[in-house]
Amino acid sequence: NAGVTQTPKFQVLKTGQSMTLQCAQDMNHEYMSWYRQDPGMGLRLIHYSVGAGITDQGEVPNGYNVSRSTTEDFPLRLLSAAPSQTSVYFCASNGLAGADEQFFGPGTRLTVL
Amino acid sequence: AQSVAQPEDQVNVAEGNPLTVKCTYSVSGNPYLFWYVQYPNRGLQFLLKYITGDNLVKGSYGFEAEFNKSQTSFHLKKPSALVSDSAVLYFCAVGAGKSTFGDGTTLTVKP
């Protein structure tokens, strides 16, 4: 199993550009989540999904969109990038809600100029 | 709303000594608690979890954690620290899928 994969690993954008961060998992997990990690602030939840076709907002959803058309994929879209979105983004997946540990991808380091 | 606090940004300990990384939480209902470790430029890796049962849970790399319901704490411990345990971030989290993480604690183990 590849686990949780994320692409790209690094990305530089200009303010106002849009892009999609890809996330895929091959463990047939129902739950998938997107977090951003900023220095000294731990991980903050952006959006999450409890299954194909079902998504919900986390703590910091503004400026981001998600969709879940399949169990495996959970892309994160930046609609119009802003410097405040410079961060490291992690995708995670897990099985039964509340009980299973999360499996994390390697992260995408995004810089918005 | 659920929350997690890790009161120490950094913990320093000598090799061979016991270590403790503190975590307190707030959640309604029964807590699902986790510890993760992050190595530089890597994603988080699972160490251990408390769901129910014994208050002392054992995990990877010799780590263990003690759940204390009355103090709403879930401290990470290791009886004898190794230099290889250091230079990483340790995160406490409550819930899964819609998790809330602490801000992380850097561990430094000096030889």
Short mmCIF file of C-alpha atoms in Angstrom, two decimals:
data_model
loop_
_atom_site.label_atom_id
_atom_site.label_comp_id
_atom_site.label_asym_id
_atom_site.label_seq_id
_atom_site.Cartn_x
_atom_site.Cartn_y
_atom_site.Cartn_z
CA ASN A 1 0.00 0.00 0.00
CA ALA A 2 1.17 3.49 -0.82
CA GLY A 3 -0.85 4.94 2.07
CA VAL A 4 -1.67 8.64 1.65
CA THR A 5 -0.02 10.42 -1.26
CA GLN A 6 0.05 14.13 -1.97
CA THR A 7 1.12 16.14 -4.99
CA PRO A 8 2.90 18.41 -5.53
CA LYS A 9 5.51 18.46 -2.77
CA PHE A 10 6.36 22.11 -3.35
CA GLN A 11 4.50 24.92 -5.09
CA VAL A 12 5.00 28.64 -5.53
CA LEU A 13 2.03 30.76 -6.59
CA LYS A 14 1.43 34.40 -7.25
CA THR A 15 -1.36 36.21 -5.47
CA GLY A 16 -4.66 35.58 -7.21
CA GLN A 17 -3.67 32.34 -8.90
CA SER A 18 -5.66 29.18 -8.34
CA MET A 19 -4.47 25.63 -7.97
CA THR A 20 -5.46 22.18 -6.74
CA LEU A 21 -3.57 20.12 -4.20
CA GLN A 22 -4.06 16.43 -4.83
CA CYS A 23 -4.56 13.78 -2.16
CA ALA A 24 -5.21 10.07 -2.60
CA GLN A 25 -5.36 7.08 -0.27
CA ASP A 26 -5.48 3.37 -1.02
CA MET A 27 -6.67 2.10 2.37
CA ASN A 28 -10.41 2.39 1.66
CA HIS A 29 -10.80 4.88 4.51
CA GLU A 30 -14.09 6.70 4.89
CA TYR A 31 -12.65 9.78 6.55
CA MET A 32 -10.32 12.19 4.81
CA SER A 33 -9.14 15.57 6.09
CA TRP A 34 -7.08 18.55 5.06
CA TYR A 35 -4.95 20.46 7.57
CA ARG A 36 -2.63 23.39 7.34
CA GLN A 37 0.42 23.70 9.57
CA ASP A 38 1.83 27.09 10.42
CA PRO A 39 4.80 27.68 12.74
CA GLY A 40 3.80 27.58 16.40
CA MET A 41 0.15 26.87 15.60
CA GLY A 42 -0.01 23.14 15.24
CA LEU A 43 -2.40 21.72 12.66
CA ARG A 44 -5.69 23.40 11.85
CA LEU A 45 -8.50 21.59 10.08
CA ILE A 46 -9.57 23.12 6.76
CA HIS A 47 -12.17 20.66 5.41
CA TYR A 48 -13.02 17.06 5.97
CA SER A 49 -15.11 14.33 4.39
CA VAL A 50 -16.90 11.34 5.89
CA GLY A 51 -17.37 9.57 2.56
CA ALA A 52 -17.82 10.05 -1.16
CA GLY A 53 -20.14 12.97 -1.87
CA ILE A 54 -20.03 14.29 1.72
CA THR A 55 -17.83 17.17 2.83
CA ASP A 56 -17.89 19.69 5.66
CA GLN A 57 -15.97 22.69 6.87
CA GLY A 58 -13.35 22.66 9.55
CA GLU A 59 -11.82 25.45 11.57
CA VAL A 60 -10.30 27.51 8.72
CA PRO A 61 -12.27 26.83 5.49
CA ASN A 62 -12.27 30.29 3.90
CA GLY A 63 -10.49 30.44 0.55
CA TYR A 64 -10.56 26.69 0.04
CA ASN A 65 -12.92 24.27 -1.69
CA VAL A 66 -13.04 20.48 -1.60
CA SER A 67 -14.95 17.69 -3.28
CA ARG A 68 -15.08 13.94 -2.76
CA SER A 69 -16.23 12.13 -5.87
CA THR A 70 -14.51 8.86 -4.96
CA THR A 71 -13.43 7.16 -1.74
CA GLU A 72 -9.78 7.42 -2.79
CA ASP A 73 -9.41 11.09 -3.77
CA PHE A 74 -9.88 14.32 -1.85
CA PRO A 75 -8.49 17.35 -3.72
CA LEU A 76 -8.15 20.77 -2.10
CA ARG A 77 -8.67 23.82 -4.31
CA LEU A 78 -7.32 27.27 -3.64
CA LEU A 79 -9.65 29.64 -5.43
CA SER A 80 -7.57 32.83 -5.42
CA ALA A 81 -4.30 32.41 -3.58
CA ALA A 82 -3.30 34.94 -0.92
CA PRO A 83 -0.02 35.31 1.00
CA SER A 84 -1.89 34.26 4.17
CA GLN A 85 -2.27 30.83 2.60
CA THR A 86 1.47 30.25 2.64
CA SER A 87 1.73 27.12 4.73
CA VAL A 88 2.38 23.40 4.75
CA TYR A 89 -0.71 21.38 3.85
CA PHE A 90 -1.31 17.86 5.06
CA CYS A 91 -3.92 15.39 3.94
CA ALA A 92 -4.95 12.59 6.27
CA SER A 93 -7.27 9.61 6.24
CA ASN A 94 -8.70 7.24 8.81
CA GLY A 95 -11.32 4.55 9.22
CA LEU A 96 -14.10 4.57 11.78
CA ALA A 97 -14.82 8.05 13.07
CA GLY A 98 -13.35 8.94 16.43
CA ALA A 99 -11.58 5.66 17.05
CA ASP A 100 -8.96 5.12 14.38
CA GLU A 101 -5.70 6.96 14.12
CA GLN A 102 -5.07 9.14 11.11
CA PHE A 103 -2.58 8.38 8.38
CA PHE A 104 -0.88 11.47 7.02
CA GLY A 105 0.57 12.28 3.65
CA PRO A 106 4.06 13.81 3.32
CA GLY A 107 2.69 17.34 2.90
CA THR A 108 2.74 20.12 0.31
CA ARG A 109 4.76 23.21 1.05
CA LEU A 110 2.99 26.17 -0.56
CA THR A 111 4.37 29.68 -0.91
CA VAL A 112 2.18 32.51 -2.17
CA LEU A 113 4.04 35.61 -3.31
CA ALA B 1 -16.14 22.52 21.03
CA GLN B 2 -13.08 20.43 21.75
CA SER B 3 -9.64 21.76 22.53
CA VAL B 4 -6.15 20.56 23.38
CA ALA B 5 -3.37 22.33 25.23
CA GLN B 6 0.30 21.47 25.25
CA PRO B 7 1.70 23.90 27.82
CA GLU B 8 5.36 23.41 26.94
CA ASP B 9 6.86 24.51 23.64
CA GLN B 10 10.02 22.58 24.42
CA VAL B 11 11.06 19.81 26.77
CA ASN B 12 14.71 19.13 27.56
CA VAL B 13 15.88 15.93 29.19
CA ALA B 14 19.12 14.04 29.61
CA GLU B 15 19.58 10.71 27.87
CA GLY B 16 18.54 7.85 30.09
CA ASN B 17 16.23 9.99 32.20
CA PRO B 18 12.44 9.67 32.09
CA LEU B 19 10.58 12.16 29.95
CA THR B 20 7.10 13.60 30.07
CA VAL B 21 5.35 15.68 27.43
CA LYS B 22 2.18 17.22 28.83
CA CYS B 23 -1.26 17.42 27.25
CA THR B 24 -4.61 18.50 28.61
CA TYR B 25 -7.89 18.38 26.74
CA SER B 26 -11.46 19.57 26.79
CA VAL B 27 -14.24 17.64 25.08
CA SER B 28 -17.83 16.73 25.73
CA GLY B 29 -18.43 13.04 26.10
CA ASN B 30 -15.82 10.30 26.03
CA PRO B 31 -12.50 11.48 24.62
CA TYR B 32 -10.58 9.78 21.85
CA LEU B 33 -6.99 10.89 22.44
CA PHE B 34 -3.93 10.48 20.28
CA TRP B 35 -0.23 11.23 20.23
CA TYR B 36 1.62 11.78 16.96
CA VAL B 37 5.25 12.51 16.18
CA GLN B 38 6.54 14.63 13.31
CA TYR B 39 10.04 14.37 11.95
CA PRO B 40 11.52 17.31 9.98
CA ASN B 41 9.86 17.83 6.61
CA ARG B 42 7.62 14.79 7.11
CA GLY B 43 3.99 14.13 7.84
CA LEU B 44 2.78 13.08 11.26
CA GLN B 45 3.14 9.50 12.42
CA PHE B 46 0.90 7.80 14.95
CA LEU B 47 2.42 6.86 18.34
CA LEU B 48 -0.47 5.73 20.50
CA LYS B 49 -4.11 6.30 21.37
CA TYR B 50 -6.61 6.07 24.18
CA ILE B 51 -10.14 5.01 23.33
CA THR B 52 -11.30 3.14 26.39
CA GLY B 53 -9.99 0.69 28.96
CA ASP B 54 -6.69 0.87 30.84
CA ASN B 55 -5.54 4.36 31.68
CA LEU B 56 -1.95 3.53 30.74
CA VAL B 57 -1.56 2.88 27.03
CA LYS B 58 1.60 1.71 25.33
CA GLY B 59 2.70 2.67 21.86
CA SER B 60 5.56 2.74 19.42
CA TYR B 61 9.26 3.26 20.22
CA GLY B 62 8.79 2.61 23.95
CA PHE B 63 6.41 5.52 24.50
CA GLU B 64 3.39 5.30 26.76
CA ALA B 65 0.70 7.72 27.87
CA GLU B 66 -1.39 8.04 30.98
CA PHE B 67 -5.03 9.03 30.71
CA ASN B 68 -6.38 10.90 33.73
CA LYS B 69 -10.06 11.69 33.46
CA SER B 70 -10.30 13.82 36.59
CA GLN B 71 -7.41 16.04 35.48
CA THR B 72 -8.42 15.84 31.79
CA SER B 73 -4.84 15.01 30.92
CA PHE B 74 -3.10 12.61 28.58
CA HIS B 75 0.63 12.98 29.20
CA LEU B 76 3.16 11.22 26.99
CA LYS B 77 5.91 9.42 28.82
CA LYS B 78 9.00 7.34 28.26
CA PRO B 79 10.93 5.68 31.08
CA SER B 80 14.37 6.23 29.53
CA ALA B 81 14.90 8.88 26.87
CA LEU B 82 17.10 8.34 23.84
CA VAL B 83 18.95 10.96 21.82
CA SER B 84 17.06 9.66 18.80
CA ASP B 85 13.78 10.75 20.44
CA SER B 86 14.74 14.39 20.04
CA ALA B 87 14.62 17.02 17.32
CA VAL B 88 10.96 16.30 16.52
CA LEU B 89 7.58 17.70 17.28
CA TYR B 90 5.13 15.75 19.40
CA PHE B 91 1.44 16.50 18.94
CA CYS B 92 -1.47 15.61 21.14
CA ALA B 93 -4.88 15.39 19.45
CA VAL B 94 -8.48 14.76 20.40
CA GLY B 95 -10.88 13.07 18.00
CA ALA B 96 -10.13 11.62 14.58
CA GLY B 97 -11.31 12.76 11.16
CA LYS B 98 -12.31 16.07 12.69
CA SER B 99 -9.38 16.28 15.04
CA THR B 100 -8.15 19.13 17.14
CA PHE B 101 -4.40 19.25 17.65
CA GLY B 102 -2.24 20.92 20.23
CA ASP B 103 0.45 23.33 19.11
CA GLY B 104 3.17 20.73 19.48
CA THR B 105 6.15 20.23 21.79
CA THR B 106 9.75 19.96 20.67
CA LEU B 107 11.75 17.36 22.54
CA THR B 108 15.49 17.66 23.03
CA VAL B 109 17.39 14.78 24.58
CA LYS B 110 20.98 15.62 25.50
CA PRO B 111 23.65 12.91 25.59
#
